[in-house]
Amino acid sequence: MLDTAAIRKDFPILNEVVNGHPLVYLDNAATTQKPRQVIQALVHYYEHDNANIHRGIHTLAVRATEAYEGTRRKVAAHIGAASPEEVVFTRNTTEAINLIAHGWGDRFVNEGDEIVLSLMEHHSNIVPWQLLARRRGAALRFADVTPDGYLDLDSMRALIGPRTKLVSVVHMSNVLGVINPVAEIATVARQFGAITVVDGAQSAPHLPVDVAALGCDFFAFSAHKMLGPTGVGVLWGRRDLLAAMDPFLGGGDMISVVKQEGSTWADLPHKFEAGTPNIADVIAFGAAIEYLGAIGMPAIRAHERDLTAYALEQLLAIPGVAVQGPRNPDDRGGAVSFTVDGIHPHDVSEVLDAEGIAIRAGHHCAQLLMRKLGVPATNRASFALYNEPREVDALTSALRDTIRRFGHGQRLAV
Ligand code: PMP
């Protein structure tokens, strides 16, 4: 496992005391904590380099532009992009997917076309396609989920056909933790001339990602789930597709020439980055990528896999606890959803918070999946590179206490 004692020294917030207990932060699928290196990059930028980018020729503007574009190069290298020009900065995964729905979808999706998704998608990979389908007269199709928490690949294969224009699927589910066979799906989609979009919000932070090996056409993720600041997302797209797309937002910085009768667009990727971007946070995201790279994504994956294996074993040993998603830690990441017999997830979460343990409760922006699982909500513990087995122990011991105190079948009154 990783040297978490050393890693934790880089994360000041992990020293917080919450409700009289040392913080046990297990809500990393919602957002991760930030190392000092990222926080310092933000401070350094505002104290030394702050200027608008791509516009000035003065020294600070050049420094800010170089640092901003430096992050683009780091991101490109981190995900195996062919060129930094294929990396577009957005606000988050949600905006990246909306960008595709508008820029590609409005141009290339027509009446009668089909968009294939799955029942385990996050709302940000459902609603933009619903809106697109409504605008263009297209139809959505949803691949099923198996009872043991995998994507039903047969049902997905059966849905992809000559009418399919686009397949969009989550790489790693934020609820089930399952890692989907994106490369296989992209191969099937390509046979029918359809493009594949991958929601990488949960995979980019936790797995080595190589977009070339995945064979997808677009890959979207958020900086804030991978040690970076909020307000920065990434859309990677194949150059030829990005080049053929319309801009999503119009304004400064995304044009080449503006005339009364119309405008022409800037080169990639600037065509998709209208207005002053989130300069400081993009630069600090560069520090996050460097931090992840220094430890190494394979080592991070191995650490989180072992932690997840331990958590699954410990949770499944508690009578009354049911875990959603695959049992095999090789098939999944560290977002572990569970329910406790007779105790509402919100109540479980509230009791755990009193012990300083931060987990998530709710539908996790995956209402289609909740309906499929037949539950209104789940609890979710989710791990990152700084989590330790003792934190899994804190979680399971607090859960055992909760069940003991309130008994089975009784709803907790908090
Ligand atoms: N997809 C998945 C699988 C997610 O887990 C999330 C975040 N919970 C998103 C998309 C959306 O990310 P953001 O809110 O950063 O746009």
Short mmCIF file of C-alpha atoms and ligand atoms in Angstrom, two decimals:
data_model
loop_
_atom_site.label_atom_id
_atom_site.label_comp_id
_atom_site.label_asym_id
_atom_site.label_seq_id
_atom_site.Cartn_x
_atom_site.Cartn_y
_atom_site.Cartn_z
CA MET A 1 0.00 0.00 0.00
CA LEU A 2 1.03 3.63 -0.36
CA ASP A 3 2.90 5.50 2.37
CA THR A 4 -0.26 7.20 3.57
CA ALA A 5 1.46 8.68 6.63
CA ALA A 6 3.68 10.73 4.32
CA ILE A 7 0.86 11.52 1.87
CA ARG A 8 -1.49 12.68 4.63
CA LYS A 9 1.04 15.34 5.71
CA ASP A 10 0.34 17.06 2.39
CA PHE A 11 -3.40 17.38 3.12
CA PRO A 12 -3.94 19.95 5.90
CA ILE A 13 -7.68 19.31 6.12
CA LEU A 14 -7.13 15.72 7.20
CA ASN A 15 -6.09 17.12 10.61
CA GLU A 16 -9.56 18.56 11.19
CA VAL A 17 -11.44 17.49 14.28
CA VAL A 18 -15.14 17.02 13.51
CA ASN A 19 -17.66 16.74 16.31
CA GLY A 20 -14.86 15.93 18.71
CA HIS A 21 -13.38 13.17 16.53
CA PRO A 22 -10.52 13.15 14.03
CA LEU A 23 -11.98 13.53 10.56
CA VAL A 24 -12.44 10.28 8.61
CA TYR A 25 -13.09 11.54 5.10
CA LEU A 26 -14.80 8.89 2.99
CA ASP A 27 -16.69 11.09 0.53
CA ASN A 28 -14.06 11.22 -2.17
CA ALA A 29 -16.41 10.33 -5.01
CA ALA A 30 -18.19 13.63 -4.30
CA THR A 31 -14.93 15.58 -4.17
CA THR A 32 -11.43 14.87 -2.96
CA GLN A 33 -9.36 16.94 -0.56
CA LYS A 34 -6.53 19.11 -1.88
CA PRO A 35 -2.83 18.78 -1.11
CA ARG A 36 -0.76 21.77 0.00
CA GLN A 37 0.91 21.77 -3.43
CA VAL A 38 -2.44 22.61 -5.09
CA ILE A 39 -3.37 25.21 -2.47
CA GLN A 40 0.07 26.80 -2.79
CA ALA A 41 -0.19 26.89 -6.59
CA LEU A 42 -3.35 28.98 -6.20
CA VAL A 43 -1.72 31.33 -3.71
CA HIS A 44 1.45 31.60 -5.81
CA TYR A 45 -0.54 32.47 -8.91
CA TYR A 46 -2.48 35.26 -7.20
CA GLU A 47 0.59 36.57 -5.38
CA HIS A 48 2.99 36.51 -8.32
CA ASP A 49 1.51 35.83 -11.77
CA ASN A 50 -2.10 37.07 -11.88
CA ALA A 51 -2.99 38.41 -15.34
CA ASN A 52 -5.43 37.61 -18.10
CA ILE A 53 -4.17 35.04 -20.59
CA HIS A 54 -3.74 34.86 -24.37
CA ARG A 55 -4.15 38.63 -24.64
CA GLY A 56 -1.29 40.57 -23.15
CA ILE A 57 2.32 40.74 -24.16
CA HIS A 58 3.46 41.92 -20.75
CA THR A 59 5.47 39.62 -18.52
CA LEU A 60 2.70 38.58 -16.13
CA ALA A 61 0.34 37.77 -19.00
CA VAL A 62 3.01 35.62 -20.59
CA ARG A 63 3.67 33.84 -17.28
CA ALA A 64 -0.04 33.22 -16.65
CA THR A 65 -0.57 32.00 -20.22
CA GLU A 66 2.42 29.67 -20.02
CA ALA A 67 1.23 28.18 -16.71
CA TYR A 68 -2.36 27.75 -18.01
CA GLU A 69 -1.18 26.09 -21.23
CA GLY A 70 1.30 24.07 -19.17
CA THR A 71 -1.62 22.40 -17.39
CA ARG A 72 -3.14 21.56 -20.76
CA ARG A 73 0.08 19.78 -21.74
CA LYS A 74 0.17 17.92 -18.41
CA VAL A 75 -3.44 16.80 -18.80
CA ALA A 76 -2.80 15.64 -22.35
CA ALA A 77 0.17 13.55 -21.23
CA HIS A 78 -1.75 12.21 -18.21
CA ILE A 79 -4.58 10.74 -20.33
CA GLY A 80 -2.59 9.77 -23.44
CA ALA A 81 -4.08 12.45 -25.71
CA ALA A 82 -2.43 12.77 -29.12
CA SER A 83 -1.96 16.51 -28.60
CA PRO A 84 -2.77 19.28 -26.05
CA GLU A 85 -5.07 20.75 -28.72
CA GLU A 86 -7.47 17.91 -27.98
CA VAL A 87 -7.85 19.07 -24.37
CA VAL A 88 -10.61 21.61 -23.72
CA PHE A 89 -11.07 23.18 -20.29
CA THR A 90 -14.64 23.41 -19.04
CA ARG A 91 -16.16 24.03 -15.60
CA ASN A 92 -16.71 20.34 -14.81
CA THR A 93 -17.73 16.98 -16.28
CA THR A 94 -21.30 18.21 -16.57
CA GLU A 95 -20.33 21.14 -18.77
CA ALA A 96 -18.02 18.93 -20.85
CA ILE A 97 -20.91 16.57 -21.66
CA ASN A 98 -23.22 19.49 -22.41
CA LEU A 99 -20.55 20.86 -24.74
CA ILE A 100 -20.62 17.61 -26.76
CA ALA A 101 -24.42 17.52 -26.77
CA HIS A 102 -24.53 21.03 -28.23
CA GLY A 103 -21.37 21.20 -30.32
CA TRP A 104 -21.56 17.69 -31.81
CA GLY A 105 -25.14 16.67 -31.11
CA ASP A 106 -26.92 19.71 -32.53
CA ARG A 107 -24.85 19.38 -35.67
CA PHE A 108 -24.86 15.64 -36.29
CA VAL A 109 -27.87 14.10 -34.49
CA ASN A 110 -31.07 14.06 -36.53
CA GLU A 111 -34.67 12.96 -36.23
CA GLY A 112 -34.97 9.20 -35.72
CA ASP A 113 -31.37 8.80 -34.55
CA GLU A 114 -30.70 6.93 -31.33
CA ILE A 115 -28.48 7.71 -28.36
CA VAL A 116 -27.50 4.73 -26.21
CA LEU A 117 -26.85 5.21 -22.49
CA SER A 118 -27.05 2.87 -19.51
CA LEU A 119 -29.22 2.71 -16.42
CA MET A 120 -26.20 3.40 -14.21
CA GLU A 121 -25.49 6.87 -15.62
CA HIS A 122 -25.10 9.96 -13.49
CA HIS A 123 -27.73 12.61 -14.25
CA SER A 124 -25.03 14.65 -15.97
CA ASN A 125 -24.77 11.86 -18.54
CA ILE A 126 -28.55 11.58 -18.99
CA VAL A 127 -30.14 15.02 -18.90
CA PRO A 128 -27.95 16.69 -21.59
CA TRP A 129 -28.90 13.82 -23.94
CA GLN A 130 -32.58 14.12 -23.04
CA LEU A 131 -32.41 17.81 -23.92
CA LEU A 132 -30.57 17.02 -27.16
CA ALA A 133 -33.08 14.28 -28.06
CA ARG A 134 -35.89 16.77 -27.54
CA ARG A 135 -34.20 19.43 -29.68
CA ARG A 136 -33.36 17.02 -32.51
CA GLY A 137 -36.19 14.48 -32.40
CA ALA A 138 -33.85 11.64 -31.45
CA ALA A 139 -34.58 8.76 -29.06
CA LEU A 140 -32.72 7.52 -25.98
CA ARG A 141 -32.08 3.83 -25.26
CA PHE A 142 -30.87 2.53 -21.91
CA ALA A 143 -28.72 -0.57 -21.46
CA ASP A 144 -29.53 -2.62 -18.38
CA VAL A 145 -27.58 -3.40 -15.23
CA THR A 146 -27.18 -6.99 -14.00
CA PRO A 147 -28.31 -8.05 -10.51
CA ASP A 148 -24.68 -8.31 -9.39
CA GLY A 149 -23.98 -4.71 -10.37
CA TYR A 150 -22.33 -4.97 -13.78
CA LEU A 151 -23.33 -3.28 -17.00
CA ASP A 152 -25.39 -5.78 -19.00
CA LEU A 153 -23.14 -5.84 -22.05
CA ASP A 154 -25.52 -8.07 -24.01
CA SER A 155 -28.32 -5.56 -23.59
CA MET A 156 -25.99 -2.76 -24.66
CA ARG A 157 -24.84 -4.70 -27.75
CA ALA A 158 -28.48 -5.35 -28.63
CA LEU A 159 -29.28 -1.64 -28.47
CA ILE A 160 -26.38 -0.46 -30.64
CA GLY A 161 -27.31 -0.62 -34.30
CA PRO A 162 -27.60 1.29 -37.55
CA ARG A 163 -29.76 4.00 -35.96
CA THR A 164 -27.24 4.64 -33.17
CA LYS A 165 -25.43 7.96 -33.51
CA LEU A 166 -23.80 8.11 -30.13
CA VAL A 167 -23.12 5.87 -27.13
CA SER A 168 -22.35 7.55 -23.83
CA VAL A 169 -21.34 5.48 -20.85
CA VAL A 170 -19.74 5.93 -17.46
CA HIS A 171 -16.23 4.48 -17.13
CA MET A 172 -16.53 3.84 -13.39
CA SER A 173 -19.91 4.07 -11.69
CA ASN A 174 -20.17 6.53 -8.80
CA VAL A 175 -22.68 4.20 -7.10
CA LEU A 176 -21.73 0.63 -8.01
CA GLY A 177 -18.02 1.28 -8.36
CA VAL A 178 -18.03 -1.05 -11.38
CA ILE A 179 -15.47 -0.39 -14.14
CA ASN A 180 -17.17 -0.72 -17.51
CA PRO A 181 -15.57 -2.31 -20.60
CA VAL A 182 -15.39 0.95 -22.49
CA ALA A 183 -12.99 -0.31 -25.17
CA GLU A 184 -15.39 -3.14 -26.08
CA ILE A 185 -18.34 -0.77 -26.21
CA ALA A 186 -16.43 1.70 -28.39
CA THR A 187 -15.53 -1.11 -30.80
CA VAL A 188 -19.18 -2.09 -31.20
CA ALA A 189 -20.25 1.55 -31.62
CA ARG A 190 -17.61 2.14 -34.28
CA GLN A 191 -18.88 -0.83 -36.31
CA PHE A 192 -22.12 1.10 -36.72
CA GLY A 193 -20.47 4.47 -37.32
CA ALA A 194 -21.50 5.76 -33.90
CA ILE A 195 -19.23 7.75 -31.60
CA THR A 196 -18.49 6.85 -27.97
CA VAL A 197 -18.50 9.37 -25.14
CA VAL A 198 -17.02 8.32 -21.80
CA ASP A 199 -17.95 9.88 -18.48
CA GLY A 200 -14.60 9.62 -16.74
CA ALA A 201 -15.53 11.64 -13.64
CA GLN A 202 -14.85 8.66 -11.36
CA SER A 203 -12.18 6.86 -13.37
CA ALA A 204 -9.72 9.65 -14.16
CA PRO A 205 -9.02 10.21 -10.44
CA HIS A 206 -8.45 6.55 -9.63
CA LEU A 207 -7.29 4.56 -12.67
CA PRO A 208 -4.53 4.96 -15.21
CA VAL A 209 -6.43 6.37 -18.23
CA ASP A 210 -5.24 6.14 -21.81
CA VAL A 211 -7.84 7.55 -24.17
CA ALA A 212 -6.10 6.00 -27.18
CA ALA A 213 -6.31 2.52 -25.64
CA LEU A 214 -9.95 3.07 -24.65
CA GLY A 215 -10.74 3.82 -28.29
CA CYS A 216 -13.42 6.34 -27.33
CA ASP A 217 -14.12 9.63 -29.11
CA PHE A 218 -14.72 11.91 -26.11
CA PHE A 219 -13.68 11.60 -22.47
CA ALA A 220 -14.95 14.00 -19.77
CA PHE A 221 -13.78 14.51 -16.18
CA SER A 222 -13.56 17.00 -13.30
CA ALA A 223 -10.46 18.38 -11.56
CA HIS A 224 -12.12 18.57 -8.15
CA LYS A 225 -12.46 14.79 -7.88
CA MET A 226 -8.72 14.33 -8.52
CA LEU A 227 -7.09 16.59 -5.91
CA GLY A 228 -7.60 19.72 -8.01
CA PRO A 229 -9.77 22.78 -7.39
CA THR A 230 -13.47 23.08 -8.11
CA GLY A 231 -14.52 24.92 -11.25
CA VAL A 232 -12.33 23.04 -13.74
CA GLY A 233 -13.35 20.20 -16.00
CA VAL A 234 -11.77 18.60 -19.02
CA LEU A 235 -13.21 17.51 -22.30
CA TRP A 236 -10.83 15.43 -24.36
CA GLY A 237 -12.00 14.81 -27.91
CA ARG A 238 -10.56 13.40 -31.10
CA ARG A 239 -9.12 16.23 -33.12
CA ASP A 240 -11.18 15.56 -36.27
CA LEU A 241 -14.41 15.53 -34.26
CA LEU A 242 -13.56 18.70 -32.35
CA ALA A 243 -12.63 20.37 -35.63
CA ALA A 244 -15.96 19.44 -37.22
CA MET A 245 -18.01 20.68 -34.26
CA ASP A 246 -19.69 24.01 -33.75
CA PRO A 247 -18.60 26.11 -30.79
CA PHE A 248 -20.72 25.75 -27.66
CA LEU A 249 -20.40 29.28 -26.29
CA GLY A 250 -19.55 32.37 -28.29
CA GLY A 251 -17.54 35.39 -27.19
CA GLY A 252 -14.01 36.61 -26.69
CA ASP A 253 -10.99 34.38 -27.24
CA MET A 254 -12.86 31.75 -29.30
CA ILE A 255 -12.86 33.67 -32.60
CA SER A 256 -10.44 34.19 -35.43
CA VAL A 257 -12.13 37.09 -37.26
CA VAL A 258 -15.37 38.89 -36.35
CA LYS A 259 -17.24 40.75 -39.10
CA GLN A 260 -20.74 42.17 -39.22
CA GLU A 261 -21.86 39.35 -41.46
CA GLY A 262 -20.40 36.62 -39.28
CA SER A 263 -17.33 35.26 -37.55
CA THR A 264 -14.76 32.54 -37.93
CA TRP A 265 -13.42 30.42 -35.10
CA ALA A 266 -10.11 30.23 -33.36
CA ASP A 267 -7.96 27.11 -33.70
CA LEU A 268 -8.46 24.17 -31.36
CA PRO A 269 -8.88 24.10 -28.45
CA HIS A 270 -9.58 27.83 -28.07
CA LYS A 271 -12.71 27.57 -30.24
CA PHE A 272 -14.35 25.96 -27.19
CA GLU A 273 -13.03 28.28 -24.49
CA ALA A 274 -15.03 31.49 -24.79
CA GLY A 275 -14.31 34.31 -22.37
CA THR A 276 -11.81 34.51 -19.53
CA PRO A 277 -11.39 30.99 -18.22
CA ASN A 278 -10.78 29.80 -14.68
CA ILE A 279 -7.08 30.62 -14.94
CA ALA A 280 -6.02 30.18 -11.33
CA ASP A 281 -7.80 26.88 -10.83
CA VAL A 282 -6.56 25.43 -14.12
CA ILE A 283 -3.01 26.30 -13.08
CA ALA A 284 -3.53 24.70 -9.66
CA PHE A 285 -4.99 21.64 -11.38
CA GLY A 286 -1.57 21.29 -13.01
CA ALA A 287 -0.12 20.83 -9.52
CA ALA A 288 -2.72 18.11 -8.83
CA ILE A 289 -1.78 16.23 -12.00
CA GLU A 290 1.88 16.47 -11.02
CA TYR A 291 1.07 15.17 -7.55
CA LEU A 292 -0.85 12.17 -8.94
CA GLY A 293 1.88 11.55 -11.51
CA ALA A 294 4.65 11.57 -8.89
CA ILE A 295 2.91 8.81 -6.93
CA GLY A 296 1.80 7.10 -10.13
CA MET A 297 -1.70 6.08 -11.17
CA PRO A 298 -0.92 2.33 -11.12
CA ALA A 299 0.23 2.62 -7.48
CA ILE A 300 -2.86 4.69 -6.59
CA ARG A 301 -5.10 2.10 -8.24
CA ALA A 302 -3.38 -0.75 -6.37
CA HIS A 303 -3.73 1.05 -3.04
CA GLU A 304 -7.41 1.83 -3.56
CA ARG A 305 -8.10 -1.68 -4.84
CA ASP A 306 -6.67 -3.20 -1.66
CA LEU A 307 -8.58 -0.74 0.52
CA THR A 308 -11.79 -1.52 -1.36
CA ALA A 309 -11.22 -5.27 -0.98
CA TYR A 310 -10.81 -4.76 2.77
CA ALA A 311 -13.89 -2.51 3.00
CA LEU A 312 -16.04 -5.01 1.09
CA GLU A 313 -14.92 -7.84 3.33
CA GLN A 314 -15.57 -5.85 6.51
CA LEU A 315 -18.92 -4.42 5.40
CA LEU A 316 -20.25 -7.77 4.18
CA ALA A 317 -19.42 -9.30 7.57
CA ILE A 318 -21.91 -6.98 9.31
CA PRO A 319 -25.37 -8.56 9.62
CA GLY A 320 -27.98 -6.29 8.05
CA VAL A 321 -25.58 -4.50 5.69
CA ALA A 322 -26.08 -5.01 1.93
CA VAL A 323 -23.45 -3.82 -0.55
CA GLN A 324 -24.31 -2.77 -4.10
CA GLY A 325 -21.99 -3.45 -7.01
CA PRO A 326 -19.42 -6.14 -7.83
CA ARG A 327 -17.82 -8.13 -5.04
CA ASN A 328 -14.61 -8.61 -6.99
CA PRO A 329 -12.31 -5.65 -6.21
CA ASP A 330 -10.53 -6.12 -9.55
CA ASP A 331 -13.73 -5.15 -11.35
CA ARG A 332 -14.42 -2.02 -9.41
CA GLY A 333 -13.14 1.15 -7.82
CA GLY A 334 -13.49 2.49 -4.32
CA ALA A 335 -17.01 3.93 -4.40
CA VAL A 336 -18.81 1.47 -2.15
CA SER A 337 -22.57 1.87 -1.77
CA PHE A 338 -24.44 0.04 0.93
CA THR A 339 -27.72 -0.01 2.79
CA VAL A 340 -28.45 -0.99 6.37
CA ASP A 341 -31.59 -3.00 7.06
CA GLY A 342 -34.28 -0.85 8.62
CA ILE A 343 -32.19 2.31 8.96
CA HIS A 344 -32.58 5.09 6.43
CA PRO A 345 -29.31 6.06 4.67
CA HIS A 346 -29.66 9.68 5.80
CA ASP A 347 -29.92 8.54 9.40
CA VAL A 348 -26.86 6.31 9.07
CA SER A 349 -24.92 9.17 7.59
CA GLU A 350 -25.98 11.55 10.31
CA VAL A 351 -24.99 9.17 13.09
CA LEU A 352 -21.61 8.59 11.43
CA ASP A 353 -21.07 12.34 11.10
CA ALA A 354 -21.42 12.63 14.87
CA GLU A 355 -18.34 10.35 14.98
CA GLY A 356 -16.42 12.53 12.52
CA ILE A 357 -16.96 10.09 9.64
CA ALA A 358 -17.95 11.73 6.35
CA ILE A 359 -19.87 9.49 3.95
CA ARG A 360 -22.58 10.33 1.43
CA ALA A 361 -26.25 9.39 1.56
CA GLY A 362 -28.80 9.90 -1.18
CA HIS A 363 -29.54 8.94 -4.76
CA HIS A 364 -26.06 10.08 -5.88
CA CYS A 365 -27.55 11.77 -8.97
CA ALA A 366 -28.42 8.32 -10.30
CA GLN A 367 -32.18 8.03 -9.95
CA LEU A 368 -32.50 5.56 -12.84
CA LEU A 369 -30.12 3.24 -11.04
CA MET A 370 -31.84 3.69 -7.66
CA ARG A 371 -35.10 2.66 -9.32
CA LYS A 372 -33.38 -0.36 -10.85
CA LEU A 373 -31.87 -1.33 -7.48
CA GLY A 374 -35.27 -0.82 -5.85
CA VAL A 375 -33.99 1.59 -3.20
CA PRO A 376 -34.70 5.29 -2.73
CA ALA A 377 -31.15 5.98 -1.62
CA THR A 378 -27.94 4.35 -0.44
CA ASN A 379 -25.01 5.20 1.77
CA ARG A 380 -21.70 5.51 -0.01
CA ALA A 381 -18.18 5.38 1.35
CA SER A 382 -15.57 6.26 -1.24
CA PHE A 383 -11.80 6.10 -1.00
CA ALA A 384 -8.82 8.08 -2.21
CA LEU A 385 -5.07 7.67 -2.11
CA TYR A 386 -4.76 9.07 1.44
CA ASN A 387 -7.28 6.69 3.06
CA GLU A 388 -6.09 3.94 5.38
CA PRO A 389 -7.45 0.58 6.58
CA ARG A 390 -7.96 2.07 10.06
CA GLU A 391 -10.51 4.43 8.49
CA VAL A 392 -12.41 1.44 7.12
CA ASP A 393 -12.31 0.06 10.67
CA ALA A 394 -13.70 3.36 12.01
CA LEU A 395 -16.54 3.13 9.48
CA THR A 396 -17.45 -0.48 10.19
CA SER A 397 -17.19 -0.11 13.95
CA ALA A 398 -19.45 2.98 13.86
CA LEU A 399 -21.89 1.04 11.67
CA ARG A 400 -21.96 -1.89 14.09
CA ASP A 401 -22.58 0.55 16.96
CA THR A 402 -25.40 2.22 15.04
CA ILE A 403 -27.08 -1.10 14.36
CA ARG A 404 -26.64 -2.20 17.97
CA ARG A 405 -27.99 1.04 19.41
CA PHE A 406 -31.02 1.29 17.21
CA GLY A 407 -31.74 -2.33 16.47
CA HIS A 408 -32.97 -3.91 13.30
CA GLY A 409 -36.29 -2.96 11.85
CA GLN A 410 -36.56 0.24 13.85
CA ARG A 411 -36.37 3.55 12.08
CA LEU A 412 -33.91 5.85 13.68
CA ALA A 413 -35.32 9.07 15.05
CA VAL A 414 -32.69 11.77 14.63
N1 PMP B 1 -20.39 11.58 -13.62
C1 PMP B 1 -20.12 10.88 -12.53
C2 PMP B 1 -19.97 9.39 -12.64
C3 PMP B 1 -19.96 11.52 -11.31
O1 PMP B 1 -19.69 10.81 -10.22
C4 PMP B 1 -20.09 12.93 -11.25
C5 PMP B 1 -19.95 13.68 -9.95
N2 PMP B 1 -20.66 13.15 -8.88
C6 PMP B 1 -20.37 13.62 -12.43
C7 PMP B 1 -20.52 12.91 -13.59
C8 PMP B 1 -20.55 15.09 -12.46
O2 PMP B 1 -19.39 15.75 -12.10
P1 PMP B 1 -19.43 17.33 -11.89
O3 PMP B 1 -20.46 17.58 -10.82
O4 PMP B 1 -18.04 17.66 -11.42
O5 PMP B 1 -19.79 17.93 -13.18
#
